[in-house]
C-alpha cells in the first residue's frame, strides 16, 4: 500500500477520473479506437488500451471505480477513536516515562494492548499516516546554549568569514612548472 489515502487523490478527483472512464465507454461504443479515445480525452494510450478490453468483456460496469487501493484498516471506528485518545494522552500514561516520544515499536505495543490486533511497525506507520500523524525528528538543543553570544557572533564574526578572500590568479597545477602567460 503505497498511498494510504487512495493514490493521493481527493474524492472529487477520483470522481472526475471515474467520469472520464465512463465517457471512454461511450466513445468505445461509438466505434472509436483506443488511440482516438486517448487523444480526445487527454489520457495515455496505455490507459485506453487497458480500458478497451475491460469494456469489451463487461461493458461500462468494468470501468467503474473500485475505490481507493490498499488494505482496509483492521481496526474498527471505535478502536481507532480509542487509539487516537491514547496517543493524545502521551507515552507516560502507558508506562513509557523515560521520554515523551511515540515510536513505531511503542505504538505497535499500544495497538496490541488496546485491540489485541498485531501490526508490523511498517503497518503502524501507514495507520498513523492515515490518522494524520507525521514523522517527527526531535529537536535537540544544548542546555548551555547562550543566545546572546550566538547573536553577537552572527552579527560581528560571520560577516567577516563570508568576505571574499581576494582575487584569484591563473596558474599551473604543477608544482614545478609555472604558467607564463
PDB file of C-alpha atoms in Angstrom:
ATOM      1  CA  UNK A   1       0.000   0.000   0.000  1.00  0.00           C
ATOM      2  CA  UNK A   2       1.992   2.935  -1.261  1.00  0.00           C
ATOM      3  CA  UNK A   3      -0.580   5.697  -0.805  1.00  0.00           C
ATOM      4  CA  UNK A   4      -2.862   5.070   2.157  1.00  0.00           C
ATOM      5  CA  UNK A   5      -5.076   7.999   1.174  1.00  0.00           C
ATOM      6  CA  UNK A   6      -6.197   6.424  -2.124  1.00  0.00           C
ATOM      7  CA  UNK A   7      -3.413   7.305  -4.519  1.00  0.00           C
ATOM      8  CA  UNK A   8      -3.111  10.876  -3.387  1.00  0.00           C
ATOM      9  CA  UNK A   9      -6.456  11.820  -4.933  1.00  0.00           C
ATOM     10  CA  UNK A  10      -9.307  13.561  -3.198  1.00  0.00           C
ATOM     11  CA  UNK A  11     -12.781  12.034  -3.510  1.00  0.00           C
ATOM     12  CA  UNK A  12     -13.661  14.751  -6.045  1.00  0.00           C
ATOM     13  CA  UNK A  13     -10.602  13.929  -8.154  1.00  0.00           C
ATOM     14  CA  UNK A  14     -11.429  10.195  -8.018  1.00  0.00           C
ATOM     15  CA  UNK A  15     -14.984  11.004  -9.170  1.00  0.00           C
ATOM     16  CA  UNK A  16     -13.591  13.035 -12.082  1.00  0.00           C
ATOM     17  CA  UNK A  17     -11.330  10.146 -13.132  1.00  0.00           C
ATOM     18  CA  UNK A  18     -14.289   7.797 -12.988  1.00  0.00           C
ATOM     19  CA  UNK A  19     -16.302  10.200 -15.138  1.00  0.00           C
ATOM     20  CA  UNK A  20     -13.512  10.138 -17.759  1.00  0.00           C
ATOM     21  CA  UNK A  21     -13.500   6.314 -17.731  1.00  0.00           C
ATOM     22  CA  UNK A  22     -17.270   6.201 -18.188  1.00  0.00           C
ATOM     23  CA  UNK A  23     -17.019   8.703 -21.033  1.00  0.00           C
ATOM     24  CA  UNK A  24     -14.433   6.360 -22.533  1.00  0.00           C
ATOM     25  CA  UNK A  25     -17.039   3.579 -22.533  1.00  0.00           C
ATOM     26  CA  UNK A  26     -19.392   5.789 -24.567  1.00  0.00           C
ATOM     27  CA  UNK A  27     -16.668   6.562 -27.095  1.00  0.00           C
ATOM     28  CA  UNK A  28     -15.770   2.871 -27.430  1.00  0.00           C
ATOM     29  CA  UNK A  29     -19.463   2.114 -28.023  1.00  0.00           C
ATOM     30  CA  UNK A  30     -19.468   4.777 -30.765  1.00  0.00           C
ATOM     31  CA  UNK A  31     -16.701   2.838 -32.534  1.00  0.00           C
ATOM     32  CA  UNK A  32     -13.628   4.892 -31.650  1.00  0.00           C
ATOM     33  CA  UNK A  33     -10.277   3.128 -31.299  1.00  0.00           C
ATOM     34  CA  UNK A  34      -8.154   3.352 -28.131  1.00  0.00           C
ATOM     35  CA  UNK A  35      -5.649   5.831 -29.668  1.00  0.00           C
ATOM     36  CA  UNK A  36      -8.511   8.091 -30.802  1.00  0.00           C
ATOM     37  CA  UNK A  37     -10.102   7.928 -27.352  1.00  0.00           C
ATOM     38  CA  UNK A  38      -6.756   8.700 -25.698  1.00  0.00           C
ATOM     39  CA  UNK A  39      -6.269  11.753 -27.899  1.00  0.00           C
ATOM     40  CA  UNK A  40      -9.831  13.028 -27.450  1.00  0.00           C
ATOM     41  CA  UNK A  41      -9.919  12.661 -23.644  1.00  0.00           C
ATOM     42  CA  UNK A  42      -6.278  13.560 -22.979  1.00  0.00           C
ATOM     43  CA  UNK A  43      -5.430  10.253 -21.321  1.00  0.00           C
ATOM     44  CA  UNK A  44      -2.495   7.968 -22.003  1.00  0.00           C
ATOM     45  CA  UNK A  45      -2.725   5.418 -24.791  1.00  0.00           C
ATOM     46  CA  UNK A  46      -1.783   2.719 -22.304  1.00  0.00           C
ATOM     47  CA  UNK A  47      -4.841   3.543 -20.175  1.00  0.00           C
ATOM     48  CA  UNK A  48      -7.093   3.491 -23.222  1.00  0.00           C
ATOM     49  CA  UNK A  49      -5.667   0.122 -24.311  1.00  0.00           C
ATOM     50  CA  UNK A  50      -6.226  -1.283 -20.800  1.00  0.00           C
ATOM     51  CA  UNK A  51      -9.790   0.031 -20.599  1.00  0.00           C
ATOM     52  CA  UNK A  52     -10.820  -1.213 -24.060  1.00  0.00           C
ATOM     53  CA  UNK A  53     -10.715  -4.999 -23.403  1.00  0.00           C
ATOM     54  CA  UNK A  54     -12.289  -4.469 -19.982  1.00  0.00           C
ATOM     55  CA  UNK A  55     -15.131  -2.555 -21.635  1.00  0.00           C
ATOM     56  CA  UNK A  56     -15.496  -5.229 -24.340  1.00  0.00           C
ATOM     57  CA  UNK A  57     -15.871  -8.049 -21.800  1.00  0.00           C
ATOM     58  CA  UNK A  58     -18.011  -6.401 -19.091  1.00  0.00           C
ATOM     59  CA  UNK A  59     -19.239  -3.103 -20.522  1.00  0.00           C
ATOM     60  CA  UNK A  60     -19.195   0.236 -18.735  1.00  0.00           C
ATOM     61  CA  UNK A  61     -19.502  -1.504 -15.345  1.00  0.00           C
ATOM     62  CA  UNK A  62     -15.907  -2.707 -15.750  1.00  0.00           C
ATOM     63  CA  UNK A  63     -14.705   0.911 -15.792  1.00  0.00           C
ATOM     64  CA  UNK A  64     -16.446   1.924 -12.559  1.00  0.00           C
ATOM     65  CA  UNK A  65     -14.106   2.801  -9.692  1.00  0.00           C
ATOM     66  CA  UNK A  66     -13.440   0.080  -7.160  1.00  0.00           C
ATOM     67  CA  UNK A  67     -12.471   2.646  -4.501  1.00  0.00           C
ATOM     68  CA  UNK A  68      -9.080   3.540  -3.122  1.00  0.00           C
ATOM     69  CA  UNK A  69      -6.459   0.812  -3.252  1.00  0.00           C
ATOM     70  CA  UNK A  70      -4.593  -0.828  -0.442  1.00  0.00           C
ATOM     71  CA  UNK A  71      -5.712  -2.861   2.507  1.00  0.00           C
ATOM     72  CA  UNK A  72      -8.563  -1.729   4.680  1.00  0.00           C
ATOM     73  CA  UNK A  73      -7.848  -0.720   8.248  1.00  0.00           C
ATOM     74  CA  UNK A  74      -8.084  -3.727  10.564  1.00  0.00           C
ATOM     75  CA  UNK A  75      -9.319  -1.528  13.405  1.00  0.00           C
ATOM     76  CA  UNK A  76     -12.971  -0.575  13.568  1.00  0.00           C
ATOM     77  CA  UNK A  77     -14.076   3.035  14.158  1.00  0.00           C
ATOM     78  CA  UNK A  78     -14.335   2.621  17.951  1.00  0.00           C
ATOM     79  CA  UNK A  79     -10.834   1.104  18.149  1.00  0.00           C
ATOM     80  CA  UNK A  80      -9.410   3.945  16.026  1.00  0.00           C
ATOM     81  CA  UNK A  81     -11.017   6.547  18.321  1.00  0.00           C
ATOM     82  CA  UNK A  82      -9.619   4.771  21.366  1.00  0.00           C
ATOM     83  CA  UNK A  83      -6.155   4.639  19.775  1.00  0.00           C
ATOM     84  CA  UNK A  84      -6.254   8.362  18.932  1.00  0.00           C
ATOM     85  CA  UNK A  85      -7.240   9.202  22.514  1.00  0.00           C
ATOM     86  CA  UNK A  86      -4.408   7.021  23.838  1.00  0.00           C
ATOM     87  CA  UNK A  87      -1.890   8.666  21.513  1.00  0.00           C
ATOM     88  CA  UNK A  88      -3.063  12.127  22.564  1.00  0.00           C
ATOM     89  CA  UNK A  89      -2.661  11.157  26.236  1.00  0.00           C
ATOM     90  CA  UNK A  90       1.054  10.540  25.673  1.00  0.00           C
ATOM     91  CA  UNK A  91       3.506   7.695  26.282  1.00  0.00           C
ATOM     92  CA  UNK A  92       3.880   8.346  30.022  1.00  0.00           C
ATOM     93  CA  UNK A  93       0.253   7.366  30.647  1.00  0.00           C
ATOM     94  CA  UNK A  94       1.007   3.964  29.118  1.00  0.00           C
ATOM     95  CA  UNK A  95       4.210   3.348  31.076  1.00  0.00           C
ATOM     96  CA  UNK A  96       6.941   4.856  28.898  1.00  0.00           C
ATOM     97  CA  UNK A  97       8.307   7.501  31.235  1.00  0.00           C
ATOM     98  CA  UNK A  98      11.925   7.731  30.057  1.00  0.00           C
ATOM     99  CA  UNK A  99      10.955  10.113  27.220  1.00  0.00           C
ATOM    100  CA  UNK A 100       7.822  11.560  25.692  1.00  0.00           C
ATOM    101  CA  UNK A 101       8.110  10.200  22.160  1.00  0.00           C
ATOM    102  CA  UNK A 102       5.852   7.789  20.350  1.00  0.00           C
ATOM    103  CA  UNK A 103       7.944   5.301  18.400  1.00  0.00           C
ATOM    104  CA  UNK A 104       6.586   2.746  15.960  1.00  0.00           C
ATOM    105  CA  UNK A 105       7.508  -0.031  18.384  1.00  0.00           C
ATOM    106  CA  UNK A 106       5.619   1.654  21.217  1.00  0.00           C
ATOM    107  CA  UNK A 107       2.535   2.297  19.088  1.00  0.00           C
ATOM    108  CA  UNK A 108       2.646  -1.341  17.934  1.00  0.00           C
ATOM    109  CA  UNK A 109       2.575  -2.469  21.571  1.00  0.00           C
ATOM    110  CA  UNK A 110      -0.184   0.043  22.342  1.00  0.00           C
ATOM    111  CA  UNK A 111      -2.394  -1.208  19.494  1.00  0.00           C
ATOM    112  CA  UNK A 112      -1.858  -4.761  20.752  1.00  0.00           C
ATOM    113  CA  UNK A 113      -2.855  -3.744  24.285  1.00  0.00           C
ATOM    114  CA  UNK A 114      -5.931  -1.806  23.188  1.00  0.00           C
ATOM    115  CA  UNK A 115      -7.362  -4.013  20.456  1.00  0.00           C
ATOM    116  CA  UNK A 116      -5.478  -7.339  20.569  1.00  0.00           C
ATOM    117  CA  UNK A 117      -4.556  -6.917  16.905  1.00  0.00           C
ATOM    118  CA  UNK A 118      -0.936  -7.271  15.836  1.00  0.00           C
ATOM    119  CA  UNK A 119       0.601  -4.888  13.334  1.00  0.00           C
ATOM    120  CA  UNK A 120       4.113  -4.665  11.963  1.00  0.00           C
ATOM    121  CA  UNK A 121       5.937  -1.373  12.546  1.00  0.00           C
ATOM    122  CA  UNK A 122       5.532  -0.595   8.827  1.00  0.00           C
ATOM    123  CA  UNK A 123       1.788  -1.230   9.112  1.00  0.00           C
ATOM    124  CA  UNK A 124       1.673   1.065  12.137  1.00  0.00           C
ATOM    125  CA  UNK A 125       3.390   3.800  10.114  1.00  0.00           C
ATOM    126  CA  UNK A 126       0.662   3.500   7.452  1.00  0.00           C
ATOM    127  CA  UNK A 127      -2.021   3.570  10.150  1.00  0.00           C
ATOM    128  CA  UNK A 128      -0.523   6.666  11.807  1.00  0.00           C
ATOM    129  CA  UNK A 129      -0.245   8.418   8.445  1.00  0.00           C
ATOM    130  CA  UNK A 130      -3.891   7.611   7.746  1.00  0.00           C
ATOM    131  CA  UNK A 131      -4.787   9.141  11.128  1.00  0.00           C
ATOM    132  CA  UNK A 132      -2.896  12.333  10.295  1.00  0.00           C
ATOM    133  CA  UNK A 133       0.275  11.746  12.327  1.00  0.00           C
ATOM    134  CA  UNK A 134       3.606  12.526  10.694  1.00  0.00           C
ATOM    135  CA  UNK A 135       7.178  11.517  11.349  1.00  0.00           C
ATOM    136  CA  UNK A 136       8.924  13.981  13.599  1.00  0.00           C
ATOM    137  CA  UNK A 137      12.600  14.273  14.406  1.00  0.00           C
ATOM    138  CA  UNK A 138      13.146  15.637  17.907  1.00  0.00           C
ATOM    139  CA  UNK A 139      14.937  18.956  18.010  1.00  0.00           C
ATOM    140  CA  UNK A 140      17.898  18.751  20.361  1.00  0.00           C
ATOM    141  CA  UNK A 141      19.195  21.967  21.884  1.00  0.00           C
ATOM    142  CA  UNK A 142      22.286  22.309  24.016  1.00  0.00           C
ATOM    143  CA  UNK A 143      21.402  23.042  27.630  1.00  0.00           C
ATOM    144  CA  UNK A 144      24.281  25.546  27.913  1.00  0.00           C
ATOM    145  CA  UNK A 145      23.211  27.453  24.778  1.00  0.00           C
ATOM    146  CA  UNK A 146      23.833  31.209  25.134  1.00  0.00           C
ATOM    147  CA  UNK A 147      21.573  33.065  22.699  1.00  0.00           C
ATOM    148  CA  UNK A 148      23.249  36.425  23.306  1.00  0.00           C
ATOM    149  CA  UNK A 149      26.724  35.093  22.419  1.00  0.00           C
ATOM    150  CA  UNK A 150      25.340  33.419  19.290  1.00  0.00           C
ATOM    151  CA  UNK A 151      23.613  36.637  18.176  1.00  0.00           C
ATOM    152  CA  UNK A 152      26.848  38.600  18.704  1.00  0.00           C
ATOM    153  CA  UNK A 153      28.849  36.049  16.705  1.00  0.00           C
ATOM    154  CA  UNK A 154      26.329  36.124  13.837  1.00  0.00           C
ATOM    155  CA  UNK A 155      26.386  39.934  13.812  1.00  0.00           C
ATOM    156  CA  UNK A 156      30.149  40.506  14.165  1.00  0.00           C
ATOM    157  CA  UNK A 157      32.142  37.415  13.165  1.00  0.00           C
ATOM    158  CA  UNK A 158      30.039  35.788  10.449  1.00  0.00           C
ATOM    159  CA  UNK A 159      30.168  38.761   8.004  1.00  0.00           C
ATOM    160  CA  UNK A 160      33.981  38.690   8.219  1.00  0.00           C
ATOM    161  CA  UNK A 161      34.020  34.964   7.483  1.00  0.00           C
ATOM    162  CA  UNK A 162      31.777  35.485   4.458  1.00  0.00           C
ATOM    163  CA  UNK A 163      34.004  38.137   2.837  1.00  0.00           C
ATOM    164  CA  UNK A 164      35.851  37.206  -0.323  1.00  0.00           C
ATOM    165  CA  UNK A 165      39.441  36.131   0.175  1.00  0.00           C
ATOM    166  CA  UNK A 166      40.807  38.093  -2.759  1.00  0.00           C
ATOM    167  CA  UNK A 167      41.164  37.859  -6.493  1.00  0.00           C
ATOM    168  CA  UNK A 168      42.402  34.558  -7.762  1.00  0.00           C
ATOM    169  CA  UNK A 169      45.135  34.475 -10.390  1.00  0.00           C
ATOM    170  CA  UNK A 170      45.612  31.869 -13.037  1.00  0.00           C
ATOM    171  CA  UNK A 171      48.431  29.430 -12.545  1.00  0.00           C
ATOM    172  CA  UNK A 172      49.610  25.930 -13.162  1.00  0.00           C
ATOM    173  CA  UNK A 173      48.538  22.914 -11.166  1.00  0.00           C
ATOM    174  CA  UNK A 174      52.085  21.538 -11.471  1.00  0.00           C
ATOM    175  CA  UNK A 175      54.347  22.357  -8.509  1.00  0.00           C
ATOM    176  CA  UNK A 176      57.398  22.589 -10.764  1.00  0.00           C
ATOM    177  CA  UNK A 177      56.096  24.372 -13.838  1.00  0.00           C
ATOM    178  CA  UNK A 178      54.938  27.968 -13.666  1.00  0.00           C
ATOM    179  CA  UNK A 179      52.328  29.289 -16.037  1.00  0.00           C
ATOM    180  CA  UNK A 180      53.927  32.149 -18.027  1.00  0.00           C
ATOM    181  CA  UNK A 181      51.061  33.745 -19.877  1.00  0.00           C
TER     182      UNK A 181
END
